[in-house]
Amino acid sequence: MYPSREVVGDVTMAQSIKCVDMHTTGEPTRIVYSGFPNLTGTLLEKRREASEKHDHIRRRLLWEPRGHWDMYGAVLIPETEHVASGNADMGVLFMHNDGFSMMCGHATIALGRFLVDAEEPVFPGRKRLRLNRDNSMVQLNLHVPSGILEITVPILPSGKSDVSRSVSFLSVPSFATGMSVPIPLPEAYRWPELGNRTSVTVDFSYGGAFYCLIDVEELGFPDRLVKPDLGRTSHATKLLKAAINANPSLTEFAKHPDVDQAGYLYSVMIVDAEQKHPTRIADGSFVGEETGLCFFANQQIDRSPTGGCVAARIALAYAKGDLALGQRWLYHSILSKSHAGIGGFAGSVAEVLPRAAKTVSPLGNSPQVRVRVEGQAFYTGMYTVVVEEADVLGKSGFVLNPMEGSRNGG
């Protein structure tokens, strides 16, 4: 439960939640390590309880006046069924502008650093972490709603994380569910840049959440992602996502064989394979690169290259035969692209899993892979969330978003 009342100056605060703020290629993660209400059951049951009973706290943490429409958060859950069995070292719930998500790659990279640096009261399993002395790396297993992620964190002789090297994680089993799928667009779901077209062609893939991937020109933007119009691309992807969700014949492309709560379309990723920075791959460690613009949850824009979608894109490339085991691909966001590629995520197929006994996608028995995603995260601050008892506006948060209109958290 909440810690005891805290006093700031002469003002008594009713509740406090302690956080550390980090960013991964500009995408924020507000890590809650103390003060979130106790949750019960399995991690998925805790996710449901958090959504049903404590969503006002999510809004308080992420929305204004403490955050903004594109803020992201993660709540540490020290006790889960996989932590109890020894299969994981820590659990986590992810939060975005519209609820609690199943997977988040950029936050996983930040959490890897934070947990290695954390003291034992915050991370009870800190002393059990596995150290590889040959490469000065520590491995830990993070229990997320979509499964278990294996995180590898470089460390210094002091035992703290080495910020000069990338954190990496192995994804949950990832797989493509649709290639070159035609999406009919009734008139209500068309956007101006379509012209006279009444459909578009997309791919679908899973990397801990389900993603729809569409080429930027197919979406109707011939200037590609050189200087993207965020308002217009948001409008287009919102209508595309709505058209997919409204079509019963397309639900099979976002259906997981084992995890019912993952069975929905989380995001639309706009892909631009022409936006590259050749100097970033001059050493030959990457076989290619591309840029993407990700809209997820309620049209939240990811500043990072989107770690879960890197897993989905690698799985899709492997299923298409465009990428072999161990080959690395470099993924940019529009932010990393605009900074000479700094902050791009590397992705590679780390393991090809045995064929599943049952069909996992409309493609048939699609190959499942575990993807290694690499990136860097940085600390930006320490934050204690407080609520004065008389603060009506700040208690549950609000948003004023020019692309979505005004919303009040109530």
XYZ file of C-alpha atoms in Angstrom:
410
model
C 0.000 0.000 0.000
C 0.972 3.647 0.007
C 3.754 4.721 2.323
C 2.905 6.929 5.271
C 2.101 10.589 4.772
C 4.983 12.815 3.762
C 5.371 16.464 4.600
C 6.791 18.921 2.042
C 7.295 22.294 3.692
C 4.090 22.988 5.591
C 1.888 20.981 3.203
C 0.772 17.482 4.163
C 0.667 15.099 1.208
C -1.952 12.349 1.161
C -0.135 9.898 -1.110
C 3.309 9.504 -2.645
C 4.718 7.282 -5.378
C 8.449 7.091 -5.993
C 9.838 6.884 -9.509
C 13.020 7.021 -11.554
C 12.729 8.571 -15.015
C 14.766 7.275 -17.967
C 14.687 7.561 -21.748
C 15.569 5.166 -24.551
C 16.223 7.083 -27.790
C 14.056 9.865 -26.418
C 11.139 7.619 -25.439
C 10.450 8.089 -21.721
C 9.984 5.416 -19.090
C 8.742 6.464 -15.663
C 9.739 3.498 -13.476
C 7.588 3.141 -10.358
C 9.503 1.353 -7.613
C 7.474 2.301 -4.528
C 3.963 3.378 -3.649
C 1.803 1.603 -6.228
C -1.072 -0.336 -4.610
C -0.507 -4.012 -3.854
C -1.910 -6.314 -6.552
C -2.923 -9.965 -6.279
C -2.857 -13.083 -8.445
C -0.793 -13.903 -11.519
C 0.887 -11.109 -13.450
C -1.955 -11.060 -15.991
C -4.461 -10.949 -13.144
C -2.504 -8.086 -11.590
C -2.604 -6.300 -14.943
C -6.386 -6.667 -15.030
C -6.707 -5.466 -11.429
C -4.503 -2.449 -12.102
C -6.645 -1.575 -15.120
C -9.976 -2.045 -13.385
C -9.225 -0.587 -9.943
C -6.219 1.704 -10.249
C -6.398 3.262 -13.697
C -6.671 6.704 -12.107
C -3.137 6.186 -10.788
C -1.893 5.390 -14.304
C -3.457 8.654 -15.462
C -1.969 10.486 -12.493
C 1.513 9.184 -13.322
C 1.450 9.689 -17.080
C -1.004 12.444 -17.960
C -0.724 16.154 -17.239
C 0.211 17.937 -15.023
C 2.979 15.378 -14.289
C 3.376 13.944 -17.775
C 1.938 14.293 -21.268
C 0.006 12.414 -23.973
C 3.078 10.433 -25.083
C 4.413 9.588 -21.599
C 5.194 5.939 -20.808
C 5.569 4.089 -17.524
C 6.538 0.801 -15.893
C 5.550 -0.513 -12.466
C 7.935 -2.966 -10.780
C 6.165 -6.108 -9.546
C 8.610 -8.007 -7.300
C 6.233 -10.926 -6.708
C 4.890 -12.912 -9.693
C 4.367 -16.597 -10.365
C 7.567 -16.750 -12.427
C 9.585 -14.911 -9.793
C 8.290 -17.404 -7.210
C 9.319 -20.369 -9.397
C 12.784 -18.941 -10.048
C 12.182 -18.419 -13.783
C 12.267 -14.626 -13.458
C 14.063 -12.089 -11.284
C 11.469 -9.313 -11.411
C 8.030 -8.630 -12.846
C 6.703 -5.469 -14.446
C 3.515 -3.872 -15.719
C 3.748 -1.422 -18.623
C 1.580 1.710 -18.912
C 0.770 3.973 -21.865
C -1.669 6.784 -22.585
C -4.664 4.448 -22.851
C -4.010 1.588 -20.436
C -1.630 -1.257 -19.602
C 0.272 -2.937 -22.450
C 1.516 -6.501 -22.892
C 5.041 -5.676 -24.032
C 7.484 -2.796 -24.297
C 11.011 -3.034 -25.668
C 12.277 0.467 -24.980
C 11.167 0.202 -21.333
C 12.792 -3.239 -21.059
C 16.130 -1.746 -22.100
C 15.751 0.996 -19.470
C 14.675 -1.505 -16.818
C 17.757 -3.636 -17.476
C 20.039 -0.754 -16.496
C 17.868 0.347 -13.604
C 17.615 -3.107 -12.009
C 21.366 -3.710 -12.221
C 21.955 -0.334 -10.573
C 19.195 -0.698 -7.968
C 19.817 -1.459 -4.315
C 18.466 -4.633 -2.731
C 15.408 -3.031 -1.052
C 14.162 -2.030 -4.518
C 15.296 -5.241 -6.225
C 15.340 -8.130 -3.750
C 16.894 -10.500 -6.296
C 19.839 -8.204 -7.070
C 22.443 -10.491 -5.441
C 21.293 -13.502 -7.474
C 22.085 -11.961 -10.849
C 24.299 -14.028 -13.119
C 27.650 -12.421 -13.983
C 29.678 -13.402 -17.050
C 33.203 -12.352 -16.097
C 34.540 -12.916 -19.624
C 32.525 -10.060 -21.105
C 31.450 -8.175 -17.940
C 27.777 -8.787 -18.589
C 24.953 -9.521 -16.181
C 21.852 -11.434 -17.211
C 18.435 -11.116 -15.620
C 14.992 -12.415 -16.530
C 12.091 -9.982 -16.596
C 8.526 -11.283 -16.345
C 6.332 -9.106 -18.587
C 2.659 -9.720 -19.401
C 3.523 -11.416 -22.719
C 6.164 -13.751 -21.236
C 9.752 -13.758 -19.997
C 12.476 -11.572 -21.500
C 16.161 -12.354 -21.008
C 18.037 -9.074 -20.540
C 21.810 -8.711 -20.789
C 23.339 -5.624 -19.198
C 27.015 -4.580 -19.490
C 28.574 -3.651 -16.165
C 31.588 -1.774 -14.830
C 34.100 -3.171 -12.295
C 32.033 -1.394 -9.631
C 29.066 -3.615 -10.485
C 26.995 -0.743 -11.854
C 25.754 -0.640 -15.448
C 28.163 0.446 -18.194
C 26.398 3.238 -20.063
C 28.934 3.117 -22.924
C 27.649 -0.283 -24.107
C 24.217 -1.411 -25.245
C 21.693 -3.350 -23.213
C 20.055 -6.213 -25.094
C 17.103 -8.509 -24.557
C 15.779 -11.723 -26.091
C 12.161 -11.393 -27.123
C 9.278 -13.710 -26.449
C 8.599 -16.113 -29.370
C 7.806 -13.821 -32.300
C 6.167 -14.630 -35.629
C 4.560 -13.143 -38.722
C 0.801 -13.557 -39.102
C 0.146 -11.916 -42.469
C 2.087 -10.852 -45.556
C 0.780 -8.502 -48.239
C -2.700 -8.545 -46.779
C -5.228 -6.340 -48.653
C -7.186 -4.067 -46.298
C -10.481 -2.813 -47.771
C -11.279 0.736 -46.729
C -14.938 1.716 -46.705
C -15.508 5.426 -47.248
C -15.699 6.199 -43.517
C -12.142 4.886 -43.050
C -10.395 6.685 -45.917
C -7.944 9.550 -45.477
C -7.159 12.310 -48.014
C -3.703 11.009 -49.017
C -5.243 7.788 -50.410
C -6.502 9.554 -53.512
C -8.936 7.284 -55.347
C -7.753 4.056 -53.736
C -10.183 1.977 -51.700
C -7.673 -0.404 -50.100
C -4.067 -0.707 -48.932
C -1.683 -3.636 -48.497
C -0.030 -4.360 -45.142
C 1.875 -6.998 -43.167
C 1.091 -8.270 -39.667
C 3.574 -9.600 -37.129
C 3.884 -10.344 -33.399
C 6.754 -9.361 -31.112
C 5.069 -9.468 -27.710
C 2.206 -7.395 -29.141
C 0.593 -7.346 -32.585
C 1.737 -4.817 -35.156
C 0.432 -3.775 -38.550
C 3.289 -2.679 -40.817
C 2.744 -0.506 -43.864
C 5.125 1.190 -46.296
C 4.961 4.976 -46.071
C 4.140 5.375 -49.781
C 1.449 2.697 -49.549
C -0.073 4.816 -46.783
C -0.154 7.713 -49.255
C 2.911 9.790 -48.402
C 5.287 9.891 -51.427
C 7.750 12.171 -49.612
C 8.305 9.237 -47.262
C 9.602 9.935 -43.725
C 12.028 12.703 -44.667
C 9.935 15.341 -42.881
C 6.829 13.485 -41.700
C 3.612 15.354 -41.004
C 2.730 13.859 -37.627
C -0.835 15.140 -37.677
C -1.647 13.647 -41.076
C 0.174 10.368 -40.513
C -1.585 10.025 -37.166
C -4.955 10.582 -38.846
C -4.186 8.011 -41.539
C -2.940 5.317 -39.170
C -5.869 5.910 -36.811
C -8.329 5.263 -39.644
C -6.342 2.261 -40.876
C -6.320 0.722 -37.403
C -10.044 1.391 -37.028
C -10.770 -0.218 -40.406
C -8.837 -3.338 -39.408
C -10.541 -3.571 -36.014
C -13.982 -3.107 -37.581
C -13.491 -5.947 -40.089
C -14.233 -9.375 -38.546
C -12.337 -11.173 -41.315
C -9.092 -9.499 -40.173
C -9.192 -10.456 -36.495
C -7.203 -13.635 -37.194
C -4.109 -11.538 -37.910
C -4.008 -10.360 -34.271
C -4.828 -13.600 -32.482
C -2.320 -15.344 -30.203
C -2.552 -19.142 -29.784
C -1.684 -19.082 -26.070
C -2.185 -15.589 -24.625
C -5.767 -14.354 -25.003
C -4.989 -10.911 -23.548
C -2.477 -10.322 -26.371
C -5.159 -10.782 -29.019
C -5.628 -7.248 -30.287
C -3.896 -4.872 -32.698
C -1.610 -2.700 -30.589
C 0.125 -0.546 -33.151
C 0.555 0.619 -36.720
C 4.179 0.994 -37.818
C 4.939 3.122 -40.874
C 8.066 1.743 -42.570
C 10.505 3.645 -44.767
C 13.196 1.334 -46.116
C 14.802 4.192 -48.083
C 15.729 6.342 -45.075
C 19.229 5.156 -44.171
C 22.508 6.346 -42.697
C 25.219 4.363 -44.492
C 27.918 5.642 -42.149
C 26.227 3.751 -39.313
C 26.769 0.395 -41.057
C 30.143 1.077 -42.648
C 31.846 -1.503 -40.432
C 29.741 -4.287 -41.947
C 28.113 -5.339 -38.678
C 24.649 -4.652 -40.137
C 23.246 -6.057 -43.359
C 20.730 -3.232 -43.726
C 18.692 -0.531 -42.044
C 15.391 1.307 -42.250
C 13.325 3.972 -40.499
C 9.916 3.628 -38.887
C 7.257 5.795 -37.281
C 5.192 3.949 -34.693
C 1.709 4.904 -33.502
C 0.569 2.701 -30.625
C -2.178 2.565 -27.994
C -4.335 5.691 -28.522
C -2.161 7.208 -31.260
C 0.822 7.583 -28.929
C 4.003 8.306 -30.893
C 7.089 6.277 -30.034
C 10.280 8.347 -30.072
C 12.356 5.157 -30.080
C 12.564 2.535 -32.857
C 10.069 0.447 -30.796
C 11.692 -2.674 -29.338
C 8.623 -4.908 -29.536
C 8.148 -3.964 -33.168
C 11.832 -4.615 -33.878
C 11.141 -8.187 -32.751
C 8.045 -8.280 -34.970
C 9.919 -6.817 -37.965
C 12.795 -9.258 -37.578
C 10.325 -12.169 -37.381
C 8.600 -10.873 -40.514
C 11.893 -10.466 -42.385
C 12.915 -14.000 -41.411
C 9.566 -15.424 -42.554
C 9.972 -13.631 -45.898
C 13.486 -14.999 -46.327
C 15.052 -11.525 -46.223
C 17.128 -12.119 -43.084
C 19.099 -15.134 -41.904
C 19.918 -16.378 -38.423
C 22.413 -14.052 -36.718
C 22.280 -11.251 -39.302
C 21.806 -7.822 -37.717
C 19.518 -5.086 -39.004
C 19.543 -1.465 -37.798
C 16.220 0.217 -37.066
C 15.786 3.977 -36.752
C 12.977 6.093 -35.385
C 12.414 9.515 -36.906
C 14.343 10.875 -33.917
C 17.411 8.662 -34.284
C 17.368 9.199 -38.060
C 17.460 12.957 -37.526
C 20.496 12.516 -35.235
C 22.722 10.653 -37.724
C 21.397 7.287 -36.598
C 22.404 7.690 -32.953
C 19.998 5.702 -30.813
C 19.021 3.158 -33.451
C 18.073 -0.343 -32.255
C 19.895 -3.389 -33.593
C 17.833 -6.514 -34.191
C 18.793 -10.065 -35.121
C 17.370 -13.571 -35.076
C 18.990 -15.169 -32.043
C 17.137 -18.486 -32.140
C 14.763 -20.314 -34.461
C 12.284 -22.273 -32.375
C 10.941 -25.734 -33.262
C 7.790 -25.696 -35.333
C 4.757 -25.363 -33.128
C 2.398 -28.302 -32.804
C -0.557 -26.083 -33.672
C -1.117 -23.371 -36.215
C -0.056 -19.995 -34.838
C -1.136 -17.698 -37.652
C -3.121 -17.433 -40.883
C 0.173 -18.139 -42.662
C 0.005 -21.703 -41.361
C 2.703 -23.049 -39.098
C 4.729 -19.841 -39.299
C 8.322 -19.968 -38.017
C 8.736 -18.643 -34.497
C 11.960 -16.879 -33.569
C 13.482 -15.211 -30.560
C 14.931 -11.859 -31.481
C 17.838 -10.046 -29.870
C 17.133 -6.314 -29.570
C 19.948 -3.928 -28.626
C 19.748 -0.298 -27.479
C 20.835 2.240 -24.884
C 18.905 3.965 -22.104
C 19.812 6.938 -19.913
C 18.672 8.370 -16.600
C 16.832 11.694 -16.667
C 15.755 12.187 -13.061
C 14.229 11.080 -9.782
C 10.588 11.826 -9.173
C 8.195 11.575 -6.242
C 4.548 11.862 -7.220
C 2.463 13.597 -4.564
C -1.219 14.512 -4.403
C -2.674 17.177 -2.192
C -6.083 16.176 -0.893
C -7.742 19.280 -2.337
C -6.183 18.917 -5.814
C -9.121 17.967 -8.034
C -7.352 18.440 -11.396
C -4.086 16.790 -10.431
C -5.571 13.810 -8.590
C -6.335 11.712 -11.683
C -4.643 13.754 -14.390
C -5.865 15.233 -17.662
C -4.630 15.679 -21.220
C -4.865 18.467 -23.763
C -3.734 16.815 -26.981
C -4.012 18.801 -30.235
C -4.320 15.646 -32.363
C -6.933 13.951 -30.190
C -8.843 16.827 -28.625
C -9.292 17.607 -24.967
C -9.788 14.792 -22.463
C -10.385 14.919 -18.746
C -9.322 12.073 -16.514
C -12.199 12.758 -14.129
